[in-house]
PDB file of C-alpha atoms and ligand atoms in Angstrom:
ATOM      1  CA  MET A 400     -89.905 -44.092 -30.016  1.00  0.00           C
ATOM      2  CA  GLN A 401     -93.561 -43.686 -29.194  1.00  0.00           C
ATOM      3  CA  VAL A 402     -94.464 -40.410 -27.487  1.00  0.00           C
ATOM      4  CA  ILE A 403     -96.469 -40.591 -24.273  1.00  0.00           C
ATOM      5  CA  GLN A 404     -98.943 -37.725 -24.024  1.00  0.00           C
ATOM      6  CA  GLY A 405    -100.228 -36.145 -20.842  1.00  0.00           C
ATOM      7  CA  ARG A 406     -98.655 -35.659 -17.460  1.00  0.00           C
ATOM      8  CA  SER A 407     -97.384 -39.114 -16.750  1.00  0.00           C
ATOM      9  CA  GLY A 408     -93.661 -39.506 -16.320  1.00  0.00           C
ATOM     10  CA  TRP A 409     -91.637 -42.471 -17.492  1.00  0.00           C
ATOM     11  CA  LEU A 410     -88.225 -44.107 -17.371  1.00  0.00           C
ATOM     12  CA  GLU A 411     -85.947 -44.721 -20.347  1.00  0.00           C
ATOM     13  CA  VAL A 412     -82.854 -46.913 -19.877  1.00  0.00           C
ATOM     14  CA  ILE A 413     -79.996 -46.832 -22.386  1.00  0.00           C
ATOM     15  CA  CYS A 414     -77.648 -49.784 -21.833  1.00  0.00           C
ATOM     16  CA  GLY A 415     -74.855 -51.732 -23.500  1.00  0.00           C
ATOM     17  CA  PRO A 416     -71.071 -52.174 -23.272  1.00  0.00           C
ATOM     18  CA  MET A 417     -68.462 -49.410 -23.254  1.00  0.00           C
ATOM     19  CA  PHE A 418     -68.110 -47.567 -26.596  1.00  0.00           C
ATOM     20  CA  SER A 419     -71.653 -48.536 -27.659  1.00  0.00           C
ATOM     21  CA  GLY A 420     -72.766 -44.898 -27.751  1.00  0.00           C
ATOM     22  CA  LYS A 421     -74.782 -44.735 -24.522  1.00  0.00           C
ATOM     23  CA  SER A 422     -73.513 -41.260 -23.620  1.00  0.00           C
ATOM     24  CA  GLU A 423     -73.943 -40.074 -27.218  1.00  0.00           C
ATOM     25  CA  GLU A 424     -77.535 -41.327 -27.233  1.00  0.00           C
ATOM     26  CA  LEU A 425     -78.262 -39.705 -23.864  1.00  0.00           C
ATOM     27  CA  ILE A 426     -76.766 -36.422 -25.130  1.00  0.00           C
ATOM     28  CA  ARG A 427     -78.826 -36.679 -28.352  1.00  0.00           C
ATOM     29  CA  ARG A 428     -82.081 -37.123 -26.418  1.00  0.00           C
ATOM     30  CA  ILE A 429     -81.195 -34.293 -24.026  1.00  0.00           C
ATOM     31  CA  ARG A 430     -80.365 -31.918 -26.911  1.00  0.00           C
ATOM     32  CA  ARG A 431     -83.791 -32.595 -28.436  1.00  0.00           C
ATOM     33  CA  ALA A 432     -85.454 -31.886 -25.084  1.00  0.00           C
ATOM     34  CA  GLU A 433     -83.467 -28.625 -24.968  1.00  0.00           C
ATOM     35  CA  ILE A 434     -84.810 -27.673 -28.401  1.00  0.00           C
ATOM     36  CA  ALA A 435     -88.316 -28.333 -27.046  1.00  0.00           C
ATOM     37  CA  ARG A 436     -87.412 -25.861 -24.238  1.00  0.00           C
ATOM     38  CA  GLN A 437     -87.975 -28.423 -21.516  1.00  0.00           C
ATOM     39  CA  ARG A 438     -86.458 -27.943 -18.094  1.00  0.00           C
ATOM     40  CA  ILE A 439     -83.601 -30.417 -17.761  1.00  0.00           C
ATOM     41  CA  GLN A 440     -81.250 -31.552 -15.000  1.00  0.00           C
ATOM     42  CA  LEU A 441     -78.321 -33.894 -15.592  1.00  0.00           C
ATOM     43  CA  PHE A 442     -76.415 -36.000 -13.081  1.00  0.00           C
ATOM     44  CA  LYS A 443     -73.444 -38.318 -12.989  1.00  0.00           C
ATOM     45  CA  PRO A 444     -71.852 -40.286 -10.139  1.00  0.00           C
ATOM     46  CA  LYS A 445     -68.877 -38.669  -8.420  1.00  0.00           C
ATOM     47  CA  VAL A 446     -66.769 -41.806  -8.940  1.00  0.00           C
ATOM     48  CA  ASP A 447     -66.646 -41.172 -12.702  1.00  0.00           C
ATOM     49  CA  ASP A 448     -64.175 -38.285 -13.143  1.00  0.00           C
ATOM     50  CA  ARG A 449     -62.029 -39.734 -15.934  1.00  0.00           C
ATOM     51  CA  TYR A 450     -62.673 -36.917 -18.428  1.00  0.00           C
ATOM     52  CA  SER A 451     -64.424 -34.190 -16.508  1.00  0.00           C
ATOM     53  CA  GLU A 452     -65.631 -33.548 -12.971  1.00  0.00           C
ATOM     54  CA  THR A 453     -68.836 -31.870 -14.042  1.00  0.00           C
ATOM     55  CA  GLU A 454     -69.603 -32.821 -17.626  1.00  0.00           C
ATOM     56  CA  ILE A 455     -71.120 -35.847 -19.314  1.00  0.00           C
ATOM     57  CA  VAL A 456     -68.549 -36.639 -22.015  1.00  0.00           C
ATOM     58  CA  SER A 457     -68.845 -39.229 -24.778  1.00  0.00           C
ATOM     59  CA  HIS A 458     -65.857 -41.054 -26.303  1.00  0.00           C
ATOM     60  CA  SER A 459     -66.470 -38.912 -29.385  1.00  0.00           C
ATOM     61  CA  GLN A 460     -65.979 -35.809 -27.201  1.00  0.00           C
ATOM     62  CA  GLN A 461     -69.572 -34.609 -27.159  1.00  0.00           C
ATOM     63  CA  ARG A 462     -70.249 -33.036 -23.786  1.00  0.00           C
ATOM     64  CA  LEU A 463     -73.004 -31.575 -21.617  1.00  0.00           C
ATOM     65  CA  PRO A 464     -72.744 -29.912 -18.188  1.00  0.00           C
ATOM     66  CA  SER A 465     -73.975 -32.075 -15.301  1.00  0.00           C
ATOM     67  CA  THR A 466     -74.046 -32.234 -11.507  1.00  0.00           C
ATOM     68  CA  PRO A 467     -71.784 -34.883  -9.934  1.00  0.00           C
ATOM     69  CA  VAL A 468     -73.500 -36.572  -6.965  1.00  0.00           C
ATOM     70  CA  ALA A 469     -72.251 -39.066  -4.380  1.00  0.00           C
ATOM     71  CA  SER A 470     -75.455 -41.078  -3.912  1.00  0.00           C
ATOM     72  CA  SER A 471     -78.855 -41.712  -5.421  1.00  0.00           C
ATOM     73  CA  LEU A 472     -80.596 -39.744  -2.660  1.00  0.00           C
ATOM     74  CA  ASP A 473     -78.558 -36.666  -3.639  1.00  0.00           C
ATOM     75  CA  ILE A 474     -80.365 -36.744  -6.991  1.00  0.00           C
ATOM     76  CA  LEU A 475     -83.753 -36.671  -5.283  1.00  0.00           C
ATOM     77  CA  ALA A 476     -82.596 -33.772  -3.100  1.00  0.00           C
ATOM     78  CA  CYS A 477     -81.260 -31.801  -6.105  1.00  0.00           C
ATOM     79  CA  VAL A 478     -84.163 -32.208  -8.530  1.00  0.00           C
ATOM     80  CA  ASP A 479     -86.309 -29.109  -8.788  1.00  0.00           C
ATOM     81  CA  ASP A 480     -90.117 -29.399  -8.786  1.00  0.00           C
ATOM     82  CA  LYS A 481     -90.210 -27.626 -12.152  1.00  0.00           C
ATOM     83  CA  THR A 482     -87.739 -29.988 -13.821  1.00  0.00           C
ATOM     84  CA  GLU A 483     -89.349 -31.981 -16.635  1.00  0.00           C
ATOM     85  CA  VAL A 484     -86.433 -34.137 -17.771  1.00  0.00           C
ATOM     86  CA  VAL A 485     -83.834 -35.854 -15.577  1.00  0.00           C
ATOM     87  CA  GLY A 486     -80.788 -37.425 -17.265  1.00  0.00           C
ATOM     88  CA  ILE A 487     -78.326 -39.713 -15.465  1.00  0.00           C
ATOM     89  CA  ASP A 488     -75.117 -41.046 -17.030  1.00  0.00           C
ATOM     90  CA  GLU A 489     -72.984 -43.997 -15.784  1.00  0.00           C
ATOM     91  CA  VAL A 490     -75.980 -45.065 -13.703  1.00  0.00           C
ATOM     92  CA  GLN A 491     -74.391 -48.495 -12.942  1.00  0.00           C
ATOM     93  CA  PHE A 492     -72.071 -46.757 -10.465  1.00  0.00           C
ATOM     94  CA  PHE A 493     -74.976 -45.739  -8.222  1.00  0.00           C
ATOM     95  CA  ASP A 494     -76.244 -47.642  -5.183  1.00  0.00           C
ATOM     96  CA  GLU A 495     -79.350 -49.851  -5.482  1.00  0.00           C
ATOM     97  CA  GLY A 496     -81.426 -46.888  -4.174  1.00  0.00           C
ATOM     98  CA  ILE A 497     -81.221 -45.384  -7.669  1.00  0.00           C
ATOM     99  CA  VAL A 498     -84.045 -47.735  -8.722  1.00  0.00           C
ATOM    100  CA  GLU A 499     -86.508 -46.197  -6.254  1.00  0.00           C
ATOM    101  CA  VAL A 500     -85.241 -42.683  -6.990  1.00  0.00           C
ATOM    102  CA  CYS A 501     -85.888 -43.109 -10.743  1.00  0.00           C
ATOM    103  CA  ASP A 502     -89.284 -44.659  -9.979  1.00  0.00           C
ATOM    104  CA  ARG A 503     -90.272 -41.751  -7.726  1.00  0.00           C
ATOM    105  CA  LEU A 504     -89.124 -39.139 -10.244  1.00  0.00           C
ATOM    106  CA  ALA A 505     -91.157 -40.834 -12.979  1.00  0.00           C
ATOM    107  CA  ASN A 506     -94.166 -41.007 -10.632  1.00  0.00           C
ATOM    108  CA  MET A 507     -93.760 -37.257 -10.105  1.00  0.00           C
ATOM    109  CA  GLY A 508     -94.395 -36.818 -13.842  1.00  0.00           C
ATOM    110  CA  LYS A 509     -90.805 -36.452 -14.999  1.00  0.00           C
ATOM    111  CA  ARG A 510     -89.136 -38.060 -18.002  1.00  0.00           C
ATOM    112  CA  VAL A 511     -86.155 -39.925 -16.582  1.00  0.00           C
ATOM    113  CA  MET A 512     -83.330 -41.104 -18.837  1.00  0.00           C
ATOM    114  CA  ALA A 513     -80.650 -43.339 -17.375  1.00  0.00           C
ATOM    115  CA  ALA A 514     -77.613 -44.608 -19.306  1.00  0.00           C
ATOM    116  CA  GLY A 515     -75.271 -47.301 -18.021  1.00  0.00           C
ATOM    117  CA  LEU A 516     -73.297 -50.512 -18.498  1.00  0.00           C
ATOM    118  CA  ASP A 517     -75.529 -53.582 -18.318  1.00  0.00           C
ATOM    119  CA  MET A 518     -72.633 -56.035 -17.767  1.00  0.00           C
ATOM    120  CA  ASP A 519     -69.394 -55.812 -15.805  1.00  0.00           C
ATOM    121  CA  TYR A 520     -65.935 -56.975 -16.955  1.00  0.00           C
ATOM    122  CA  LEU A 521     -66.852 -60.606 -16.125  1.00  0.00           C
ATOM    123  CA  GLY A 522     -70.019 -60.479 -18.194  1.00  0.00           C
ATOM    124  CA  ARG A 523     -72.281 -60.418 -15.121  1.00  0.00           C
ATOM    125  CA  PRO A 524     -75.317 -58.146 -14.857  1.00  0.00           C
ATOM    126  CA  PHE A 525     -74.089 -54.875 -13.362  1.00  0.00           C
ATOM    127  CA  ALA A 526     -76.278 -53.952 -10.373  1.00  0.00           C
ATOM    128  CA  PRO A 527     -78.449 -51.829 -10.217  1.00  0.00           C
ATOM    129  CA  MET A 528     -79.075 -52.093 -13.992  1.00  0.00           C
ATOM    130  CA  PRO A 529     -81.226 -55.265 -14.032  1.00  0.00           C
ATOM    131  CA  ASN A 530     -83.758 -53.804 -11.588  1.00  0.00           C
ATOM    132  CA  LEU A 531     -83.726 -50.457 -13.345  1.00  0.00           C
ATOM    133  CA  MET A 532     -84.394 -52.130 -16.704  1.00  0.00           C
ATOM    134  CA  ALA A 533     -87.242 -54.153 -15.187  1.00  0.00           C
ATOM    135  CA  ILE A 534     -89.184 -51.057 -14.101  1.00  0.00           C
ATOM    136  CA  ALA A 535     -88.442 -48.955 -17.219  1.00  0.00           C
ATOM    137  CA  GLU A 536     -91.019 -48.144 -19.902  1.00  0.00           C
ATOM    138  CA  TYR A 537     -88.295 -48.153 -22.557  1.00  0.00           C
ATOM    139  CA  VAL A 538     -85.019 -50.066 -22.705  1.00  0.00           C
ATOM    140  CA  THR A 539     -82.583 -49.384 -25.541  1.00  0.00           C
ATOM    141  CA  LYS A 540     -79.712 -51.827 -25.820  1.00  0.00           C
ATOM    142  CA  GLN A 541     -76.782 -50.412 -27.770  1.00  0.00           C
ATOM    143  CA  LEU A 542     -73.935 -52.457 -29.247  1.00  0.00           C
ATOM    144  CA  ALA A 543     -70.368 -51.441 -30.048  1.00  0.00           C
ATOM    145  CA  ILE A 544     -68.033 -52.778 -32.753  1.00  0.00           C
ATOM    146  CA  CYS A 545     -65.855 -55.736 -31.713  1.00  0.00           C
ATOM    147  CA  MET A 546     -62.234 -54.577 -31.814  1.00  0.00           C
ATOM    148  CA  ARG A 547     -61.092 -58.102 -32.785  1.00  0.00           C
ATOM    149  CA  CYS A 548     -63.467 -59.043 -35.617  1.00  0.00           C
ATOM    150  CA  GLY A 549     -65.881 -56.178 -36.316  1.00  0.00           C
ATOM    151  CA  ASP A 550     -69.031 -58.048 -35.242  1.00  0.00           C
ATOM    152  CA  PRO A 551     -71.591 -56.400 -32.945  1.00  0.00           C
ATOM    153  CA  ALA A 552     -69.994 -56.191 -29.488  1.00  0.00           C
ATOM    154  CA  VAL A 553     -71.989 -56.873 -26.335  1.00  0.00           C
ATOM    155  CA  HIS A 554     -69.041 -57.142 -23.903  1.00  0.00           C
ATOM    156  CA  THR A 555     -66.550 -54.807 -22.309  1.00  0.00           C
ATOM    157  CA  GLN A 556     -63.126 -56.507 -22.262  1.00  0.00           C
ATOM    158  CA  ARG A 557     -60.812 -55.288 -19.517  1.00  0.00           C
ATOM    159  CA  LEU A 558     -57.253 -55.110 -20.834  1.00  0.00           C
ATOM    160  CA  THR A 559     -55.579 -54.913 -17.410  1.00  0.00           C
ATOM    161  CA  ASP A 560     -55.579 -57.669 -14.770  1.00  0.00           C
ATOM    162  CA  SER A 561     -57.305 -55.776 -11.939  1.00  0.00           C
ATOM    163  CA  THR A 562     -60.111 -57.733 -10.261  1.00  0.00           C
ATOM    164  CA  ASP A 563     -61.966 -54.735  -8.803  1.00  0.00           C
ATOM    165  CA  THR A 564     -65.511 -54.500 -10.100  1.00  0.00           C
ATOM    166  CA  ILE A 565     -65.117 -50.756 -10.599  1.00  0.00           C
ATOM    167  CA  VAL A 566     -62.076 -49.586 -12.544  1.00  0.00           C
ATOM    168  CA  VAL A 567     -63.034 -46.328 -14.194  1.00  0.00           C
ATOM    169  CA  GLY A 568     -62.045 -46.534 -17.832  1.00  0.00           C
ATOM    170  CA  ALA A 569     -58.937 -44.667 -18.851  1.00  0.00           C
ATOM    171  CA  GLN A 570     -57.492 -44.810 -22.378  1.00  0.00           C
ATOM    172  CA  GLY A 571     -56.481 -48.373 -23.261  1.00  0.00           C
ATOM    173  CA  THR A 572     -58.075 -50.006 -20.188  1.00  0.00           C
ATOM    174  CA  TYR A 573     -61.067 -51.504 -21.978  1.00  0.00           C
ATOM    175  CA  GLU A 574     -62.197 -52.498 -25.451  1.00  0.00           C
ATOM    176  CA  ALA A 575     -65.474 -53.681 -26.959  1.00  0.00           C
ATOM    177  CA  ARG A 576     -65.717 -57.404 -27.856  1.00  0.00           C
ATOM    178  CA  CYS A 577     -68.390 -59.662 -29.341  1.00  0.00           C
ATOM    179  CA  ARG A 578     -69.403 -62.820 -27.434  1.00  0.00           C
ATOM    180  CA  ARG A 579     -66.972 -64.943 -29.492  1.00  0.00           C
ATOM    181  CA  CYS A 580     -63.914 -62.722 -28.971  1.00  0.00           C
ATOM    182  CA  PHE A 581     -64.652 -61.917 -25.309  1.00  0.00           C
ATOM    183  CA  VAL A 582     -62.145 -63.684 -23.035  1.00  0.00           C
ATOM    184  CA  LEU A 583     -63.492 -64.277 -19.549  1.00  0.00           C
ATOM    185  CA  PRO A 584     -60.844 -62.961 -17.102  1.00  0.00           C
ATOM    186  CA  ASP A 585     -59.440 -65.606 -14.749  1.00  0.00           C
ATOM    187  CA  VAL A 586     -60.256 -64.466 -11.225  1.00  0.00           C
ATOM    188  CA  SER A 587     -59.853 -67.893  -9.575  1.00  0.00           C
ATOM    189  CA  GLN A 588     -56.542 -66.998  -7.863  1.00  0.00           C
ATOM    190  CA  GLU A 589     -57.930 -63.841  -6.314  1.00  0.00           C
ATOM    191  CA  GLU A 590     -59.628 -63.096  -3.017  1.00  0.00           C
ATOM    192  CA  PRO A 591     -63.410 -63.438  -3.502  1.00  0.00           C
ATOM    193  CA  LYS A 592     -64.024 -59.903  -2.095  1.00  0.00           C
ATOM    194  CA  ASP A 593     -65.765 -58.026  -4.901  1.00  0.00           C
ATOM    195  CA  VAL A 594     -65.891 -60.969  -7.281  1.00  0.00           C
ATOM    196  CA  ALA A 595     -68.701 -62.515  -5.273  1.00  0.00           C
ATOM    197  CA  LYS A 596     -70.942 -59.524  -6.012  1.00  0.00           C
ATOM    198  CA  GLY A 597     -73.974 -60.224  -8.205  1.00  0.00           C
TER     199      GLY A 597
HETATM  200  P1  ADP B 593     -70.503 -45.283 -24.183  1.00  0.00           P
HETATM  201  O1  ADP B 593     -71.180 -44.184 -23.370  1.00  0.00           O
HETATM  202  O2  ADP B 593     -71.426 -46.418 -24.495  1.00  0.00           O
HETATM  203  O3  ADP B 593     -69.202 -45.749 -23.564  1.00  0.00           O
HETATM  204  P2  ADP B 593     -69.889 -43.161 -26.004  1.00  0.00           P
HETATM  205  O4  ADP B 593     -71.194 -42.526 -26.349  1.00  0.00           O
HETATM  206  O5  ADP B 593     -69.054 -42.469 -24.945  1.00  0.00           O
HETATM  207  O6  ADP B 593     -70.133 -44.686 -25.599  1.00  0.00           O
HETATM  208  O7  ADP B 593     -68.944 -43.296 -27.280  1.00  0.00           O
HETATM  209  C1  ADP B 593     -69.373 -43.842 -28.502  1.00  0.00           C
HETATM  210  C2  ADP B 593     -68.291 -43.499 -29.535  1.00  0.00           C
HETATM  211  O8  ADP B 593     -67.118 -44.227 -29.221  1.00  0.00           O
HETATM  212  C3  ADP B 593     -68.602 -43.902 -30.950  1.00  0.00           C
HETATM  213  O9  ADP B 593     -69.400 -42.970 -31.649  1.00  0.00           O
HETATM  214  C4  ADP B 593     -67.206 -43.960 -31.572  1.00  0.00           C
HETATM  215  O10 ADP B 593     -66.803 -42.670 -31.968  1.00  0.00           O
HETATM  216  C5  ADP B 593     -66.316 -44.338 -30.395  1.00  0.00           C
HETATM  217  N1  ADP B 593     -65.813 -45.731 -30.406  1.00  0.00           N
HETATM  218  C6  ADP B 593     -64.597 -46.109 -29.954  1.00  0.00           C
HETATM  219  N2  ADP B 593     -64.443 -47.447 -30.021  1.00  0.00           N
HETATM  220  C7  ADP B 593     -65.595 -47.950 -30.522  1.00  0.00           C
HETATM  221  C8  ADP B 593     -66.060 -49.289 -30.817  1.00  0.00           C
HETATM  222  N3  ADP B 593     -65.310 -50.365 -30.612  1.00  0.00           N
HETATM  223  N4  ADP B 593     -67.316 -49.432 -31.303  1.00  0.00           N
HETATM  224  C9  ADP B 593     -68.098 -48.349 -31.524  1.00  0.00           C
HETATM  225  N5  ADP B 593     -67.711 -47.065 -31.261  1.00  0.00           N
HETATM  226  C10 ADP B 593     -66.473 -46.858 -30.762  1.00  0.00           C
HETATM  227 ZN1   ZN B 594     -65.413 -60.392 -32.259  1.00  0.00          ZN
END
């Protein structure tokens, strides 16, 4: 990745399906910033407490301490003036306001890294990711390994029949699939409540 010199901030988005290494990549970038002795703050949404209330945890059990927040505005309120690097994991779970928050932090001269799912379990763009990707300087799309055939996997296959847009991933709830092996869940019998989103 090209290094931007000077005092300008910027936004990096790391996206892809579950198991594609988004958290690992975020942790890798943060560890390098730590080595460079930069001032760092990490956040995750409060909804995501499947492994740890306060840590960013990858499926390979790498972890970093973070601050769980309920809304995007909480991030703005928590970020210190002196902070140089802001990392956000599971950013798809935030409200649409996260786009302006990331923009403002970058305008304040901070390096902002945001990792999140770009598609939901129906293969639809997962708001607020599309808008976040549109305003980012750098977008890294990660792929996982398809659990059916071993091809590059772009989808997150839900293995249960829930039709809620947000079902936080426990063991065995999801697996990575390529576009050929992905089976679009049948939601036609369900109430259109959250299915209409996006
Ligand atoms: P993400 O944040 O994108 O969900 P993580 O960074 O938490 O991904 O985890 C990535 C790790 O998940 C990989 O290094 C690997 O150890 C593990 N893993 C489990 N299933 C898969 C898969 N189908 N494809 C790739 N990695 C997988
Ligand atoms: Zn496949």
